[in-house]
mmCIF file of C-alpha atoms in Angstrom:
data_model
loop_
_atom_site.group_PDB
_atom_site.id
_atom_site.type_symbol
_atom_site.label_atom_id
_atom_site.label_comp_id
_atom_site.label_asym_id
_atom_site.label_seq_id
_atom_site.Cartn_x
_atom_site.Cartn_y
_atom_site.Cartn_z
ATOM 1 C CA MET A 1 23.894 -2.464 52.768
ATOM 2 C CA ASN A 2 26.480 0.415 54.151
ATOM 3 C CA HIS A 3 29.009 -3.364 54.460
ATOM 4 C CA SER A 4 27.478 -5.191 51.281
ATOM 5 C CA PRO A 5 30.657 -6.533 50.480
ATOM 6 C CA GLU A 6 30.646 -8.740 53.556
ATOM 7 C CA ALA A 7 27.882 -9.242 54.666
ATOM 8 C CA TRP A 8 24.964 -8.952 51.683
ATOM 9 C CA ASP A 9 22.922 -11.785 50.309
ATOM 10 C CA HIS A 10 20.212 -11.395 48.125
ATOM 11 C CA MET A 11 18.108 -14.047 49.808
ATOM 12 C CA GLN A 12 18.917 -12.908 53.428
ATOM 13 C CA PHE A 13 18.236 -9.414 52.338
ATOM 14 C CA LYS A 14 14.710 -10.354 50.625
ATOM 15 C CA ASP A 15 13.772 -11.709 54.159
ATOM 16 C CA VAL A 16 14.999 -9.129 56.026
ATOM 17 C CA ILE A 17 14.093 -5.683 54.517
ATOM 18 C CA VAL A 18 10.217 -7.166 54.181
ATOM 19 C CA LYS A 19 10.280 -6.864 58.387
ATOM 20 C CA VAL A 20 11.837 -3.186 58.110
ATOM 21 C CA ALA A 21 9.260 -0.494 60.288
ATOM 22 C CA SER A 22 11.262 2.178 58.887
ATOM 23 C CA VAL A 23 9.499 3.465 55.246
ATOM 24 C CA GLU A 24 12.544 5.482 54.040
ATOM 25 C CA LEU A 25 15.193 1.953 54.282
ATOM 26 C CA TYR A 26 12.662 0.664 51.578
ATOM 27 C CA TYR A 27 13.443 3.548 49.162
ATOM 28 C CA LYS A 28 17.172 3.276 50.018
ATOM 29 C CA ALA A 29 17.312 -0.060 49.624
ATOM 30 C CA VAL A 30 16.070 0.491 45.557
ATOM 31 C CA HIS A 31 18.918 3.110 45.374
ATOM 32 C CA PHE A 32 21.639 0.725 46.967
ATOM 33 C CA TYR A 33 20.282 -2.618 44.310
ATOM 34 C CA LEU A 34 20.350 0.510 41.596
ATOM 35 C CA GLN A 35 23.840 1.197 42.139
ATOM 36 C CA GLU A 36 25.166 -2.310 43.207
ATOM 37 C CA HIS A 37 23.215 -4.866 42.221
ATOM 38 C CA PRO A 38 20.936 -3.678 39.137
ATOM 39 C CA ASP A 39 19.528 -7.013 38.006
ATOM 40 C CA LEU A 40 18.259 -8.140 40.744
ATOM 41 C CA ILE A 41 16.017 -4.748 41.365
ATOM 42 C CA ASN A 42 13.319 -6.021 39.829
ATOM 43 C CA ASP A 43 13.153 -9.287 42.231
ATOM 44 C CA VAL A 44 13.566 -6.570 45.414
ATOM 45 C CA LEU A 45 10.803 -4.605 44.165
ATOM 46 C CA ASN A 46 8.438 -7.269 43.690
ATOM 47 C CA VAL A 47 9.206 -8.108 47.352
ATOM 48 C CA LEU A 48 8.187 -4.999 48.706
ATOM 49 C CA ALA A 49 5.458 -3.794 46.119
ATOM 50 C CA LEU A 50 2.995 -3.774 48.964
ATOM 51 C CA ARG A 51 4.620 -0.993 50.758
ATOM 52 C CA LEU A 52 6.371 1.139 48.776
ATOM 53 C CA ASP A 53 5.083 4.553 46.783
ATOM 54 C CA HIS A 54 4.866 3.081 43.059
ATOM 55 C CA THR A 55 5.120 7.019 42.428
ATOM 56 C CA ARG A 56 7.775 7.714 44.348
ATOM 57 C CA VAL A 57 9.588 4.885 42.498
ATOM 58 C CA VAL A 58 9.087 6.078 39.082
ATOM 59 C CA ASP A 59 10.469 9.553 40.155
ATOM 60 C CA ILE A 60 13.743 7.473 41.626
ATOM 61 C CA MET A 61 14.623 5.549 38.314
ATOM 62 C CA ARG A 62 13.255 8.680 35.766
ATOM 63 C CA LYS A 63 15.695 10.510 37.716
ATOM 64 C CA ALA A 64 18.798 8.000 37.364
ATOM 65 C CA ASP A 65 17.657 7.755 33.670
ATOM 66 C CA HIS A 66 16.064 3.946 34.301
ATOM 67 C CA LEU A 67 13.056 3.575 33.518
ATOM 68 C CA ARG A 68 13.135 0.670 31.230
ATOM 69 C CA LEU A 69 15.313 -1.302 34.124
ATOM 70 C CA VAL A 70 11.991 -1.467 35.917
ATOM 71 C CA LYS A 71 9.610 -2.304 33.312
ATOM 72 C CA PRO A 72 8.661 -5.927 34.816
ATOM 73 C CA TYR A 73 8.153 -4.297 38.123
ATOM 74 C CA MET A 74 5.663 -1.664 36.501
ATOM 75 C CA VAL A 75 4.010 -4.106 34.660
ATOM 76 C CA ALA A 76 3.374 -6.055 37.451
ATOM 77 C CA VAL A 77 1.810 -2.992 39.683
ATOM 78 C CA GLN A 78 -0.065 -1.362 36.804
ATOM 79 C CA SER A 79 -3.138 -2.598 37.989
ATOM 80 C CA ASN A 80 -3.226 0.020 40.291
ATOM 81 C CA ASN A 81 -4.096 2.713 37.815
ATOM 82 C CA VAL A 82 -1.379 4.671 39.277
ATOM 83 C CA SER A 83 -0.831 7.589 36.352
ATOM 84 C CA ALA A 84 2.988 7.796 37.267
ATOM 85 C CA VAL A 85 3.441 4.115 36.427
ATOM 86 C CA ASN A 86 1.215 4.202 33.399
ATOM 87 C CA GLU A 87 2.567 6.592 31.800
ATOM 88 C CA ALA A 88 6.424 5.728 32.308
ATOM 89 C CA LEU A 89 5.148 2.520 30.154
ATOM 90 C CA ASN A 90 3.392 4.262 27.830
ATOM 91 C CA GLU A 91 6.283 5.672 26.896
ATOM 92 C CA ILE A 92 8.359 2.776 27.189
ATOM 93 C CA TYR A 93 5.970 1.586 24.788
ATOM 94 C CA VAL A 94 6.003 4.342 22.026
ATOM 95 C CA GLU A 95 10.354 4.247 22.448
ATOM 96 C CA GLU A 96 10.270 0.979 21.549
ATOM 97 C CA GLU A 97 7.244 0.783 19.358
ATOM 98 C CA ASP A 98 4.955 -1.575 20.590
ATOM 99 C CA TYR A 99 1.797 -0.233 19.987
ATOM 100 C CA ASP A 100 0.058 -3.537 20.298
ATOM 101 C CA ARG A 101 0.957 -3.029 24.046
ATOM 102 C CA LEU A 102 0.117 0.671 23.905
ATOM 103 C CA ARG A 103 -2.898 0.656 23.328
ATOM 104 C CA GLU A 104 -3.729 -2.662 25.464
ATOM 105 C CA SER A 105 -2.324 -0.067 28.334
ATOM 106 C CA ILE A 106 -4.361 2.476 27.129
ATOM 107 C CA ASP A 107 -7.798 0.453 27.502
ATOM 108 C CA LEU A 108 -6.772 -1.222 30.941
ATOM 109 C CA HIS A 109 -5.313 1.652 32.993
ATOM 110 C CA ASP A 110 -7.341 5.450 31.856
ATOM 111 C CA ASN A 111 -4.762 7.887 34.535
ATOM 112 C CA PHE A 112 -2.811 9.525 32.390
ATOM 113 C CA ASP A 113 -2.780 12.760 30.500
ATOM 114 C CA MET A 114 -4.578 11.237 27.557
ATOM 115 C CA ILE A 115 -4.204 14.450 25.290
ATOM 116 C CA GLY A 116 -0.909 14.612 26.444
ATOM 117 C CA LEU A 117 0.505 11.668 24.578
ATOM 118 C CA ALA A 118 -1.822 11.410 21.642
ATOM 119 C CA GLN A 119 -0.301 14.965 20.905
ATOM 120 C CA LYS A 120 3.209 13.298 21.190
ATOM 121 C CA ILE A 121 2.614 10.654 18.624
ATOM 122 C CA GLU A 122 -0.098 11.517 16.101
ATOM 123 C CA LYS A 123 3.329 12.875 14.050
ATOM 124 C CA HIS A 124 5.148 9.687 14.754
ATOM 125 C CA GLU A 125 6.650 7.853 11.066
ATOM 126 C CA LEU A 126 4.571 4.775 12.043
ATOM 127 C CA VAL A 127 1.247 4.825 10.845
ATOM 128 C CA GLU A 128 -0.186 2.258 13.523
ATOM 129 C CA MET A 129 1.714 4.755 16.228
ATOM 130 C CA ARG A 130 -0.545 7.605 14.513
ATOM 131 C CA ARG A 131 -3.818 5.398 14.702
ATOM 132 C CA VAL A 132 -3.163 4.900 18.639
ATOM 133 C CA ALA A 133 -3.512 8.507 18.808
ATOM 134 C CA ALA A 134 -6.951 9.135 17.102
ATOM 135 C CA TYR A 135 -7.473 6.358 18.785
ATOM 136 C CA ILE A 136 -6.741 8.331 21.773
ATOM 137 C CA TYR A 137 -8.813 11.187 20.530
ATOM 138 C CA LYS A 138 -11.484 8.930 20.152
ATOM 139 C CA LYS A 139 -11.839 8.221 23.323
ATOM 140 C CA ALA A 140 -11.664 11.876 24.535
ATOM 141 C CA GLY A 141 -14.307 12.547 22.401
ATOM 142 C CA ARG A 142 -12.834 14.831 19.981
ATOM 143 C CA TRP A 143 -14.411 13.349 17.342
ATOM 144 C CA LYS A 144 -12.695 15.719 14.616
ATOM 145 C CA GLN A 145 -8.506 15.447 15.722
ATOM 146 C CA SER A 146 -9.755 11.931 15.499
ATOM 147 C CA ILE A 147 -11.256 11.652 12.350
ATOM 148 C CA ALA A 148 -9.197 13.838 10.707
ATOM 149 C CA LEU A 149 -5.765 11.853 11.584
ATOM 150 C CA SER A 150 -7.492 8.769 10.140
ATOM 151 C CA LYS A 151 -8.348 10.279 6.483
ATOM 152 C CA LYS A 152 -4.605 11.584 6.487
ATOM 153 C CA ASP A 153 -3.922 8.102 6.732
ATOM 154 C CA ASN A 154 -6.616 6.384 4.826
ATOM 155 C CA LEU A 155 -7.805 4.932 7.320
ATOM 156 C CA TYR A 156 -11.376 5.249 6.598
ATOM 157 C CA LYS A 157 -13.685 2.273 9.218
ATOM 158 C CA ASP A 158 -11.377 4.075 11.873
ATOM 159 C CA ALA A 159 -13.005 7.570 10.241
ATOM 160 C CA MET A 160 -16.469 5.615 10.234
ATOM 161 C CA GLU A 161 -16.640 4.351 13.425
ATOM 162 C CA THR A 162 -15.505 7.300 15.200
ATOM 163 C CA ALA A 163 -18.267 9.205 13.628
ATOM 164 C CA SER A 164 -20.666 6.857 14.296
ATOM 165 C CA GLN A 165 -19.896 6.378 17.872
ATOM 166 C CA SER A 166 -20.317 10.804 18.341
ATOM 167 C CA GLY A 167 -23.708 10.405 17.315
ATOM 168 C CA ASP A 168 -23.248 13.817 15.822
ATOM 169 C CA ARG A 169 -25.021 14.019 12.275
ATOM 170 C CA GLU A 170 -23.525 16.613 11.129
ATOM 171 C CA LEU A 171 -20.357 14.589 11.189
ATOM 172 C CA ALA A 172 -21.196 11.885 9.709
ATOM 173 C CA GLU A 173 -22.370 13.749 6.784
ATOM 174 C CA GLU A 174 -19.292 15.593 6.494
ATOM 175 C CA LEU A 175 -17.098 12.423 5.954
ATOM 176 C CA LEU A 176 -19.744 10.977 3.639
ATOM 177 C CA VAL A 177 -19.324 13.933 1.510
ATOM 178 C CA TYR A 178 -15.580 13.520 1.814
ATOM 179 C CA PHE A 179 -15.520 10.204 0.519
ATOM 180 C CA ILE A 180 -17.869 11.061 -2.336
ATOM 181 C CA GLU A 181 -15.816 13.654 -3.558
ATOM 182 C CA LYS A 182 -12.843 11.739 -3.405
ATOM 183 C CA GLY A 183 -13.552 9.334 -5.104
ATOM 184 C CA LYS A 184 -13.418 6.642 -2.355
ATOM 185 C CA LYS A 185 -13.842 3.493 -3.404
ATOM 186 C CA GLU A 186 -17.808 1.831 -3.065
ATOM 187 C CA TYR A 187 -16.880 0.026 -0.475
ATOM 188 C CA VAL A 188 -16.080 2.582 2.148
ATOM 189 C CA VAL A 189 -19.140 4.211 1.981
ATOM 190 C CA LEU A 190 -21.732 1.759 1.348
ATOM 191 C CA GLU A 191 -19.944 -0.955 3.655
ATOM 192 C CA LEU A 192 -18.699 1.218 6.662
ATOM 193 C CA ALA A 193 -21.881 3.220 6.716
ATOM 194 C CA TRP A 194 -24.086 0.029 6.794
ATOM 195 C CA MET A 195 -21.659 -1.319 9.653
ATOM 196 C CA ASN A 196 -22.117 1.804 11.529
ATOM 197 C CA ASN A 197 -25.831 2.727 11.269
ATOM 198 C CA LEU A 198 -25.039 5.402 8.769
ATOM 199 C CA VAL A 199 -27.076 4.247 6.001
ATOM 200 C CA ASP A 200 -29.258 6.919 5.806
ATOM 201 C CA PHE A 201 -26.702 9.902 5.248
ATOM 202 C CA ALA A 202 -25.303 7.703 2.497
ATOM 203 C CA PHE A 203 -28.578 6.923 1.041
ATOM 204 C CA PRO A 204 -28.078 9.521 -2.378
ATOM 205 C CA TYR A 205 -25.021 7.876 -3.080
ATOM 206 C CA LEU A 206 -26.298 4.777 -2.753
ATOM 207 C CA LEU A 207 -28.851 5.074 -5.226
ATOM 208 C CA GLN A 208 -26.384 6.563 -7.466
ATOM 209 C CA PHE A 209 -24.019 3.940 -7.481
ATOM 210 C CA ILE A 210 -26.751 0.865 -7.971
ATOM 211 C CA ARG A 211 -28.032 2.368 -10.900
ATOM 212 C CA GLU A 212 -23.843 2.782 -12.382
ATOM 213 C CA TYR A 213 -23.369 -0.586 -10.940
ATOM 214 C CA THR A 214 -26.211 -1.810 -12.763
ATOM 215 C CA SER A 215 -25.353 -0.569 -15.785
ATOM 216 C CA LYS A 216 -21.854 -1.825 -15.764
ATOM 217 C CA VAL A 217 -23.227 -5.596 -14.946
ATOM 218 C CA ASP A 218 -25.532 -5.243 -18.061
ATOM 219 C CA GLU A 219 -22.365 -4.414 -20.146
ATOM 220 C CA LEU A 220 -20.490 -7.539 -18.748
ATOM 221 C CA ILE A 221 -22.966 -9.549 -19.461
ATOM 222 C CA LYS A 222 -23.730 -8.407 -23.021
ATOM 223 C CA ASP A 223 -19.777 -9.013 -23.120
ATOM 224 C CA LYS A 224 -19.807 -12.586 -21.870
ATOM 225 C CA ILE A 225 -22.969 -14.195 -23.292
ATOM 226 C CA GLU A 226 -21.215 -12.848 -26.922
ATOM 227 C CA ALA A 227 -17.896 -14.744 -25.859
ATOM 228 C CA GLN A 228 -19.453 -17.752 -24.850
ATOM 229 C CA ASN A 229 -21.316 -17.573 -28.403
ATOM 230 C CA GLU A 230 -18.090 -17.425 -29.939
ATOM 231 C CA VAL A 231 -16.651 -19.794 -28.362
ATOM 232 C CA LYS A 232 -19.811 -22.294 -28.932
ATOM 233 C CA ALA A 233 -19.809 -21.113 -32.067
ATOM 234 C CA LYS A 234 -15.782 -22.405 -32.834
ATOM 235 C CA GLU A 235 -16.474 -25.759 -31.061
ATOM 236 C CA LYS A 236 -19.419 -26.624 -33.082
ATOM 237 C CA GLU A 237 -17.238 -25.660 -36.553
ATOM 238 C CA GLU A 238 -14.279 -28.283 -35.085
ATOM 239 C CA LYS A 239 -16.496 -30.536 -34.225
ATOM 240 C CA ASP A 240 -18.237 -30.470 -38.032
ATOM 241 C CA VAL A 241 -14.848 -30.982 -38.690
ATOM 242 C CA MET A 242 -14.100 -33.908 -36.934
ATOM 243 C CA ALA A 243 -16.927 -35.741 -38.018
ATOM 244 C CA GLN A 244 -16.418 -35.356 -41.677
ATOM 245 C CA GLN A 245 -12.840 -36.817 -41.045
ATOM 246 C CA ASN A 246 -14.486 -39.800 -39.531
ATOM 247 C CA MET A 247 -16.700 -39.977 -42.572
ATOM 248 C CA TYR A 248 -13.793 -40.221 -45.137
ATOM 249 C CA ALA A 249 -12.176 -42.248 -43.248
ATOM 250 C CA GLN A 250 -14.635 -45.173 -43.147
ATOM 251 C CA LEU A 251 -15.929 -44.500 -46.766
ATOM 252 C CA LEU A 252 -12.418 -44.775 -48.063
ATOM 253 C CA PRO A 253 -11.649 -48.557 -47.880
ATOM 254 C CA LEU A 254 -14.921 -49.172 -49.941
ATOM 255 C CA ALA A 255 -13.977 -47.341 -52.473
ATOM 256 C CA LEU A 256 -10.335 -49.357 -53.166
ATOM 257 C CA PRO A 257 -10.508 -52.466 -55.075
ATOM 258 C CA ALA A 258 -10.727 -55.760 -52.717
ATOM 259 C CA PRO A 259 -7.339 -57.380 -52.402
ATOM 260 C CA PRO A 260 -6.656 -60.890 -54.435
ATOM 261 C CA MET A 261 -7.699 -64.080 -52.107
ATOM 262 C CA PRO A 262 -4.518 -66.245 -51.193
ATOM 263 C CA GLY A 263 -3.260 -69.075 -53.659
ATOM 264 C CA MET A 264 -5.708 -67.338 -55.848
ATOM 265 C CA GLY A 265 -2.935 -66.013 -58.459
ATOM 266 C CA GLY A 266 -1.844 -67.266 -62.116
ATOM 267 C CA PRO A 267 1.053 -69.502 -62.229
ATOM 268 C CA GLY A 268 4.452 -68.301 -60.691
ATOM 269 C CA VAL A 269 1.882 -66.044 -58.620
ATOM 270 C CA GLY A 270 1.974 -66.955 -54.692
ATOM 271 C CA GLY A 271 3.965 -70.630 -55.531
ATOM 272 C CA PHE A 272 0.349 -72.388 -57.088
ATOM 273 C CA VAL A 273 0.455 -74.471 -60.124
ATOM 274 C CA PRO A 274 -2.867 -76.005 -61.285
ATOM 275 C CA PRO A 275 -3.607 -79.968 -61.278
ATOM 276 C CA PRO A 276 -2.951 -82.111 -64.067
ATOM 277 C CA GLN A 277 -6.542 -82.738 -65.795
ATOM 278 C CA MET A 278 -7.802 -86.372 -65.512
ATOM 279 C CA GLY A 279 -9.169 -88.214 -68.306
ATOM 280 C CA ALA A 280 -13.388 -89.727 -68.238
ATOM 281 C CA MET A 281 -11.910 -92.949 -66.002
ATOM 282 C CA GLY A 282 -9.450 -90.901 -64.073
ATOM 283 C CA MET A 283 -6.801 -91.826 -65.683
ATOM 284 C CA PRO A 284 -4.467 -89.245 -67.637
ATOM 285 C CA PRO A 285 -4.948 -87.604 -70.623
ATOM 286 C CA MET A 286 -3.572 -89.993 -74.019
ATOM 287 C CA PRO A 287 -0.685 -87.085 -75.569
ATOM 288 C CA PRO A 288 -1.183 -86.511 -78.915
ATOM 289 C CA PHE A 289 -0.830 -88.799 -81.663
ATOM 290 C CA GLY A 290 3.323 -89.328 -82.543
ATOM 291 C CA MET A 291 3.963 -88.529 -78.893
ATOM 292 C CA PRO A 292 4.918 -91.036 -76.666
ATOM 293 C CA PRO A 293 2.976 -92.236 -73.728
ATOM 294 C CA MET A 294 3.848 -90.600 -70.347
ATOM 295 C CA GLY A 295 5.859 -93.016 -68.263
ATOM 296 C CA GLY A 296 7.634 -94.327 -70.702
ATOM 297 C CA TYR A 297 5.297 -96.717 -72.239
#
């Protein structure tokens, strides 16, 4: 490290550093990589992970204002549930607005200042971050604070789940009264009350809702029946008109005179000339007296 331009090689350094007995050289190595080879610092930290005090490493990186630089290392060692690592990663997730990873970190690693984090993000501009704050309050048993945040962001399902987990009857009743007074949608009270075993609290409202709902359904059914009757009447009228038109089409040809048969018209009609009449012996009739016979006799 003292002669790095001539003597340093990363692969050789990793092989040697794990054999060093002096613990202080580990942290000197961390400073060395931070200053000269920051792109490789996570690699060397992972090699030394079993020998390092993770809190001390986080302090070094925090003072240097490079916490995010060693994020991969902290993720790799977070299973140790070290407070400094948990808080550093949670801080990074808040800065990156990565609420999914933040919530996962909270669920899996609880060794950190929960209330401090909740207070930090309860006024965050992202609703999902504020939702995480309400979730933290719930985990910490601060039921009223959690419900208050959920109501503020209209996260009614979260509020109902918190009231259910609290086991506080008074708190559950207050929440349901809030829903009714604010005129929230029926499914919020009915469906979520059922899902969270709070039907007993919602039963008076349930009866009122069923009565109103039944009246509305009756009116809708009546309107639908009337509409269907109108459609059927119109369809019947159209069918009657069509049947009458078909009947006229069938009777019209019968009311007209029949056309003459081919060849049955008078002379000059259709080119037909009747044949001459024959005598009793099959001879042509004699011409009138004084007229010469046909054929020139």
